Short mmCIF file of C-alpha atoms and ligand atoms in Angstrom, two decimals:
data_model
loop_
_atom_site.label_atom_id
_atom_site.label_comp_id
_atom_site.label_asym_id
_atom_site.label_seq_id
_atom_site.Cartn_x
_atom_site.Cartn_y
_atom_site.Cartn_z
CA MET Y 1 0.00 0.00 0.00
CA SER Y 2 2.75 2.46 0.84
CA GLU Y 3 4.41 1.78 -2.56
CA LEU Y 4 1.20 2.62 -4.37
CA LEU Y 5 0.89 5.86 -2.45
CA LEU Y 6 4.43 6.77 -3.31
CA LEU Y 7 3.75 6.13 -6.98
CA LEU Y 8 0.65 8.33 -6.96
CA VAL Y 9 2.50 11.13 -5.22
CA PHE Y 10 5.22 11.05 -7.84
CA SER Y 11 2.96 10.84 -10.85
CA SER Y 12 0.91 13.82 -9.71
CA LEU Y 13 4.18 15.62 -9.04
CA ALA Y 14 5.50 14.94 -12.54
CA SER Y 15 2.34 16.00 -14.37
CA LEU Y 16 1.82 19.15 -12.34
CA THR Y 17 5.45 20.20 -12.59
CA THR Y 18 5.30 20.01 -16.37
CA SER Y 19 2.17 22.08 -16.64
CA VAL Y 20 3.38 24.71 -14.21
CA ALA Y 21 6.85 24.97 -15.76
CA ASP Y 22 5.44 25.43 -19.29
CA ASP Y 23 3.07 28.24 -18.50
CA TYR Y 24 3.28 31.98 -18.66
CA THR Y 25 4.08 32.43 -14.97
CA GLY Y 26 7.40 30.59 -15.40
CA PHE Y 27 10.16 32.65 -13.82
CA VAL Y 28 12.82 34.22 -16.07
CA TYR Y 29 14.65 36.73 -13.90
CA ALA Y 30 14.25 39.35 -11.19
CA GLY Y 31 16.44 42.34 -10.50
CA CYS Y 32 16.43 44.60 -7.46
CA SER Y 33 18.06 47.95 -6.84
CA GLN Y 34 20.70 47.88 -4.12
CA LEU Y 35 19.10 50.89 -2.55
CA LYS Y 36 16.28 50.18 -0.10
CA TYR Y 37 13.61 52.55 1.09
CA THR Y 38 12.59 53.11 4.68
CA PRO Y 39 9.50 51.08 5.61
CA ASP Y 40 6.40 53.26 6.10
CA SER Y 41 8.09 56.16 4.29
CA PRO Y 42 6.15 58.32 1.79
CA TYR Y 43 8.23 56.61 -0.90
CA GLN Y 44 6.74 53.26 0.13
CA LEU Y 45 3.24 54.73 -0.16
CA ASN Y 46 4.11 55.92 -3.66
CA VAL Y 47 5.39 52.43 -4.55
CA GLU Y 48 2.26 50.77 -3.17
CA SER Y 49 -0.04 53.10 -5.04
CA LEU Y 50 1.95 52.52 -8.24
CA LEU Y 51 1.79 48.74 -7.88
CA SER Y 52 -1.94 48.81 -7.25
CA SER Y 53 -2.41 50.97 -10.39
CA ILE Y 54 -0.49 48.30 -12.31
CA ALA Y 55 -2.61 45.51 -10.82
CA ASN Y 56 -5.79 47.36 -11.83
CA ALA Y 57 -4.59 48.16 -15.34
CA ALA Y 58 -3.61 44.54 -16.00
CA THR Y 59 -7.29 43.59 -15.89
CA PHE Y 60 -7.97 45.50 -19.12
CA SER Y 61 -4.66 46.31 -20.79
CA SER Y 62 -1.47 44.56 -21.87
CA TYR Y 63 0.74 47.60 -21.25
CA ALA Y 64 0.58 50.67 -19.03
CA ASN Y 65 2.97 53.12 -17.40
CA TYR Y 66 2.42 55.14 -14.24
CA THR Y 67 4.07 57.81 -12.18
CA SER Y 68 3.10 57.89 -8.55
CA ALA Y 69 3.85 60.95 -6.45
CA SER Y 70 0.65 61.38 -4.48
CA ALA Y 71 2.18 60.53 -1.08
CA ALA Y 72 5.38 62.49 -1.63
CA ALA Y 73 5.79 64.76 -4.64
CA SER Y 74 9.53 64.98 -3.99
CA SER Y 75 10.13 61.23 -4.41
CA PRO Y 76 8.10 60.05 -7.40
CA VAL Y 77 8.07 56.40 -8.48
CA TYR Y 78 7.86 55.36 -12.11
CA GLY Y 79 6.64 51.98 -13.24
CA LEU Y 80 5.22 49.92 -16.08
CA PHE Y 81 4.16 46.44 -17.03
CA GLN Y 82 4.04 44.61 -20.34
CA CYS Y 83 2.31 41.33 -21.18
CA ARG Y 84 3.43 39.11 -24.02
CA GLY Y 85 1.38 39.97 -27.09
CA ASP Y 86 -0.29 36.57 -27.45
CA LEU Y 87 -1.68 36.34 -23.91
CA SER Y 88 -5.42 36.67 -23.38
CA SER Y 89 -6.41 39.50 -21.06
CA SER Y 90 -7.26 37.08 -18.24
CA ASP Y 91 -3.86 35.35 -18.59
CA CYS Y 92 -2.18 38.75 -18.70
CA ASN Y 93 -3.99 39.70 -15.52
CA SER Y 94 -2.97 36.53 -13.66
CA CYS Y 95 0.60 36.80 -14.94
CA VAL Y 96 0.95 40.38 -13.66
CA ARG Y 97 -0.60 39.44 -10.32
CA PHE Y 98 1.85 36.58 -9.97
CA ALA Y 99 4.76 38.89 -10.89
CA LEU Y 100 3.57 41.39 -8.27
CA SER Y 101 3.48 38.64 -5.67
CA GLN Y 102 7.07 37.67 -6.56
CA LEU Y 103 8.22 41.26 -6.20
CA SER Y 104 7.94 41.38 -2.43
CA ALA Y 105 9.63 37.98 -2.13
CA PHE Y 106 12.61 38.86 -4.31
CA CYS Y 107 13.01 42.58 -3.69
CA PRO Y 108 11.65 43.54 -0.27
CA PHE Y 109 11.75 47.32 0.31
CA THR Y 110 13.99 48.00 -2.69
CA ALA Y 111 13.73 51.42 -4.31
CA GLY Y 112 13.49 49.76 -7.71
CA ALA Y 113 12.80 46.27 -9.02
CA ALA Y 114 11.98 44.30 -12.15
CA VAL Y 115 10.44 40.85 -12.60
CA GLN Y 116 10.30 39.00 -15.90
CA LEU Y 117 8.09 35.93 -16.19
CA ASN Y 118 7.50 33.96 -19.40
CA GLY Y 119 4.32 35.94 -20.09
CA CYS Y 120 4.86 39.36 -18.55
CA PHE Y 121 7.30 41.94 -17.29
CA LEU Y 122 7.04 44.64 -14.68
CA ARG Y 123 9.42 47.25 -13.38
CA TYR Y 124 9.39 50.23 -11.07
CA GLY Y 125 12.02 52.63 -9.81
CA ASN Y 126 12.76 56.21 -8.79
CA ASP Y 127 14.48 57.01 -12.08
CA SER Y 128 12.31 58.09 -15.00
CA PHE Y 129 13.12 55.09 -17.21
CA VAL Y 130 9.74 55.08 -18.98
CA GLY Y 131 10.03 55.92 -22.68
CA LYS Y 132 13.80 55.60 -22.72
CA PRO Y 133 15.60 52.95 -24.74
CA ASP Y 134 17.60 50.36 -22.80
CA THR Y 135 19.58 47.64 -24.58
CA SER Y 136 21.62 46.53 -21.57
CA VAL Y 137 21.72 42.73 -21.41
CA LEU Y 138 20.00 41.32 -18.34
CA ARG Y 139 20.01 37.63 -19.17
CA LYS Y 140 21.31 35.37 -21.93
CA ASN Y 141 20.73 31.66 -22.10
CA CYS Y 142 21.60 29.04 -24.73
CA GLY Y 143 20.11 25.60 -25.31
CA PRO Y 144 22.04 22.48 -26.37
CA VAL Y 145 24.31 22.56 -29.42
CA ALA Y 146 22.66 21.66 -32.74
CA GLY Y 147 23.39 18.15 -34.00
CA GLY Y 148 24.39 16.92 -30.55
CA GLY Y 149 27.94 18.29 -30.65
CA GLY Y 150 28.44 18.50 -34.41
CA TYR Y 151 27.71 21.48 -36.57
CA ASN Y 152 24.23 21.39 -38.04
CA SER Y 153 24.19 24.09 -40.69
CA ASP Y 154 20.54 23.42 -41.62
CA VAL Y 155 19.24 24.31 -38.18
CA LEU Y 156 21.57 27.27 -37.88
CA GLY Y 157 20.56 28.61 -41.30
CA MET Y 158 16.90 28.37 -40.30
CA ARG Y 159 17.73 29.98 -36.96
CA ASP Y 160 19.37 32.96 -38.67
CA ALA Y 161 16.44 33.33 -41.07
CA ALA Y 162 13.87 33.17 -38.25
CA LEU Y 163 15.78 35.76 -36.23
CA ALA Y 164 16.28 38.00 -39.28
CA SER Y 165 12.51 38.14 -39.78
CA LEU Y 166 12.12 39.46 -36.22
CA ALA Y 167 14.66 42.22 -36.61
CA SER Y 168 13.74 43.31 -40.14
CA GLY Y 169 11.07 45.64 -38.82
CA PHE Y 170 8.61 44.51 -41.52
CA THR Y 171 6.75 42.44 -38.96
CA GLY Y 172 6.38 45.59 -36.87
CA GLY Y 173 4.57 45.97 -33.58
CA SER Y 174 5.88 45.29 -30.12
CA TYR Y 175 5.15 41.54 -30.32
CA ARG Y 176 6.82 39.70 -33.18
CA VAL Y 177 6.94 36.10 -34.28
CA GLY Y 178 9.11 34.57 -36.96
CA ALA Y 179 9.76 31.09 -38.30
CA ALA Y 180 11.96 29.33 -40.82
CA GLY Y 181 11.71 25.59 -41.32
CA SER Y 182 11.63 23.93 -37.93
CA VAL Y 183 12.89 26.99 -36.05
CA GLN Y 184 10.55 29.46 -34.40
CA ALA Y 185 11.41 32.83 -32.95
CA MET Y 186 9.65 35.58 -31.06
CA ALA Y 187 10.38 39.01 -29.69
CA GLN Y 188 8.56 41.38 -27.37
CA CYS Y 189 9.29 45.05 -26.76
CA VAL Y 190 8.03 47.01 -23.79
CA GLY Y 191 5.13 49.21 -24.88
CA ASP Y 192 6.91 52.46 -24.06
CA GLN Y 193 9.22 51.96 -27.06
CA GLY Y 194 8.42 53.56 -30.39
CA ALA Y 195 8.76 51.58 -33.64
CA LYS Y 196 12.38 52.61 -34.19
CA GLN Y 197 13.37 51.98 -30.58
CA CYS Y 198 11.73 48.56 -30.72
CA ASN Y 199 13.51 47.70 -33.99
CA ASP Y 200 16.85 48.77 -32.55
CA CYS Y 201 16.29 46.81 -29.34
CA VAL Y 202 15.21 43.62 -31.16
CA ALA Y 203 18.21 43.94 -33.51
CA ALA Y 204 20.49 44.24 -30.47
CA ALA Y 205 18.87 41.20 -28.83
CA VAL Y 206 19.24 39.17 -32.04
CA ALA Y 207 22.92 40.18 -32.30
CA GLN Y 208 23.41 39.07 -28.67
CA LEU Y 209 21.74 35.74 -29.40
CA LYS Y 210 23.86 35.04 -32.45
CA ALA Y 211 27.06 35.97 -30.63
CA ALA Y 212 26.26 34.10 -27.42
CA CYS Y 213 24.65 30.98 -28.91
CA PRO Y 214 26.47 30.39 -32.23
CA PHE Y 215 25.57 26.69 -32.51
CA ALA Y 216 22.65 26.25 -30.12
CA VAL Y 217 19.21 24.90 -31.08
CA ALA Y 218 17.55 27.37 -28.68
CA GLY Y 219 18.42 30.60 -26.95
CA ASP Y 220 17.06 33.74 -25.36
CA ALA Y 221 18.37 37.25 -24.74
CA TYR Y 222 16.62 39.66 -22.37
CA LEU Y 223 17.53 43.33 -22.70
CA GLY Y 224 16.28 46.30 -20.73
CA LYS Y 225 13.36 47.08 -23.07
CA CYS Y 226 12.91 43.94 -25.17
CA TYR Y 227 13.74 40.28 -25.50
CA ALA Y 228 14.11 37.79 -28.30
CA LYS Y 229 14.24 34.01 -28.29
CA TYR Y 230 14.25 31.10 -30.68
CA TRP Y 231 13.82 27.36 -30.44
CA SER Y 232 13.71 24.36 -32.76
CA SER Y 233 10.57 22.25 -32.89
CA GLY Y 234 10.81 19.49 -30.36
CA VAL Y 235 13.26 21.43 -28.24
CA TYR Y 236 11.34 23.01 -25.45
CA HIS Y 237 13.47 25.88 -24.26
CA SER Y 238 13.15 25.32 -20.56
CA ASP Y 239 15.22 26.90 -17.86
CA THR Y 240 16.46 24.09 -15.73
CA ASN Y 241 17.78 26.18 -12.88
CA ASP Y 242 15.11 28.82 -12.70
CA HIS Y 243 12.88 29.79 -9.88
CA GLY Y 244 9.58 29.14 -11.65
CA ASP Y 245 10.50 25.47 -11.78
CA GLN Y 246 11.25 25.57 -8.08
CA VAL Y 247 7.89 27.17 -7.35
CA GLY Y 248 6.27 24.57 -9.60
CA LYS Y 249 8.01 21.74 -7.80
CA THR Y 250 7.12 23.10 -4.39
CA VAL Y 251 3.48 23.42 -5.40
CA ALA Y 252 3.61 19.91 -6.90
CA ILE Y 253 5.12 18.44 -3.74
CA ILE Y 254 2.51 20.13 -1.55
CA ILE Y 255 -0.32 18.89 -3.78
CA GLY Y 256 1.31 15.47 -3.92
CA LEU Y 257 1.41 15.36 -0.13
CA ILE Y 258 -2.23 16.45 0.13
CA VAL Y 259 -3.24 13.75 -2.36
CA GLY Y 260 -1.16 11.21 -0.45
CA VAL Y 261 -2.67 12.13 2.92
CA ALA Y 262 -6.19 12.14 1.46
CA LEU Y 263 -5.55 8.70 0.01
CA ILE Y 264 -4.29 7.34 3.33
CA ILE Y 265 -7.43 8.66 5.06
CA PHE Y 266 -9.63 7.22 2.31
CA LEU Y 267 -7.90 3.83 2.38
CA ALA Y 268 -7.96 3.71 6.19
CA ALA Y 269 -11.71 4.41 6.15
CA PHE Y 270 -12.19 1.83 3.39
CA LEU Y 271 -10.20 -0.84 5.25
CA ARG Y 272 -12.07 -0.14 8.49
CA LYS Y 273 -15.37 -0.45 6.61
CA ALA Y 274 -14.16 -3.63 4.89
CA GLY Y 275 -13.03 -4.95 8.28
CA ASN Y 276 -16.43 -4.12 9.82
CA SER Y 277 -18.40 -5.73 6.99
CA GLY Y 278 -16.11 -8.76 7.30
CA LYS Y 279 -17.23 -9.08 10.93
CA ASP Y 280 -20.93 -8.84 10.04
C1 NAG E 301 16.68 57.58 -6.15
O1 NAG E 301 16.74 57.56 -4.74
C2 NAG E 301 18.05 57.66 -4.23
C3 NAG E 301 17.96 57.60 -2.72
O2 NAG E 301 16.99 58.45 -2.21
C4 NAG E 301 18.74 58.93 -4.69
O3 NAG E 301 20.06 58.94 -4.24
C5 NAG E 301 18.70 59.00 -6.20
O4 NAG E 301 19.22 60.23 -6.61
C6 NAG E 301 17.28 58.85 -6.69
N1 NAG E 301 17.28 58.86 -8.12
C7 NAG E 301 16.54 59.72 -8.80
C8 NAG E 301 16.67 59.67 -10.28
O5 NAG E 301 15.80 60.51 -8.26
C1 NAG E 302 2.49 56.67 -20.29
O1 NAG E 302 1.13 56.70 -19.91
C2 NAG E 302 0.44 57.85 -20.33
C3 NAG E 302 -0.95 57.81 -19.73
O2 NAG E 302 -1.61 56.62 -20.05
C4 NAG E 302 0.41 57.88 -21.87
O3 NAG E 302 -0.28 59.02 -22.32
C5 NAG E 302 1.86 57.90 -22.37
O4 NAG E 302 1.84 57.83 -23.78
C6 NAG E 302 2.62 56.75 -21.80
N1 NAG E 302 4.01 56.92 -22.15
C7 NAG E 302 4.70 55.95 -22.73
C8 NAG E 302 6.11 56.26 -23.06
O5 NAG E 302 4.22 54.85 -22.97
#
């Protein structure tokens, strides 16, 4: 009986972990300013009001920027959020809410912070970063090498073509998808960037990807105001060491334990009943 329970706990763990790790709340990165604010300061009130404006806006919009200075005009806070262009508004809303909940865990009391999940991005700070370009590289990640160690020029040719279609600017918009053969690519700019700024940022991200991942079947590059990534069909570009997976696993273990305990209770009740009916 205990072996069966163990099996059930692990199978529910495996299935739940996969579904959680694949979804739009998967963790990509978080960054915090070194500077912290004083708890209960007017600055904190500005931050809280800004974050609640973001939470409200995410129910009906995929991008918004705010300046909050109501509690203290001398220390304004600037902030924005951006959902990935293909998310439904309800997924955008839950993604932003999840990102907001991560903020206090990763960056408690920091003057500025940013959280990037698979499906959304949010950032706030006391510098007026909204509307300004930012191509600083925040994260780069490469998948396995094409052809399992050898050079696979087919995949790499398709990769370059898929990435070129993102950066050409013809696809336009802040959310871009491209494909060539079995390789798919996507890019997302933050909504405060104009068309030219977005083109420049995506071109910079693509250049980073090509330089950092010359032979990889998958890769991503996250810059200050945009990101780009590509992957080959059949290669799910997962982040093995990221926090989203950890959250997913923790949730899975908790659910697994609840299922296990419920099963023990159920089986105990069943056995007692079976024992009683045996006596009758
Ligand atoms: C942000 O806050 C810190 C600490 O109060 C201050 O030193 C810095 O100048 C501020 N930055 C801006 C752009 O106001
Ligand atoms: C910031 O938000 C305001 C108010 O919604 C909007 O008018 C402005 O265009 C936004 N600025 C940028 C850079 O997105």
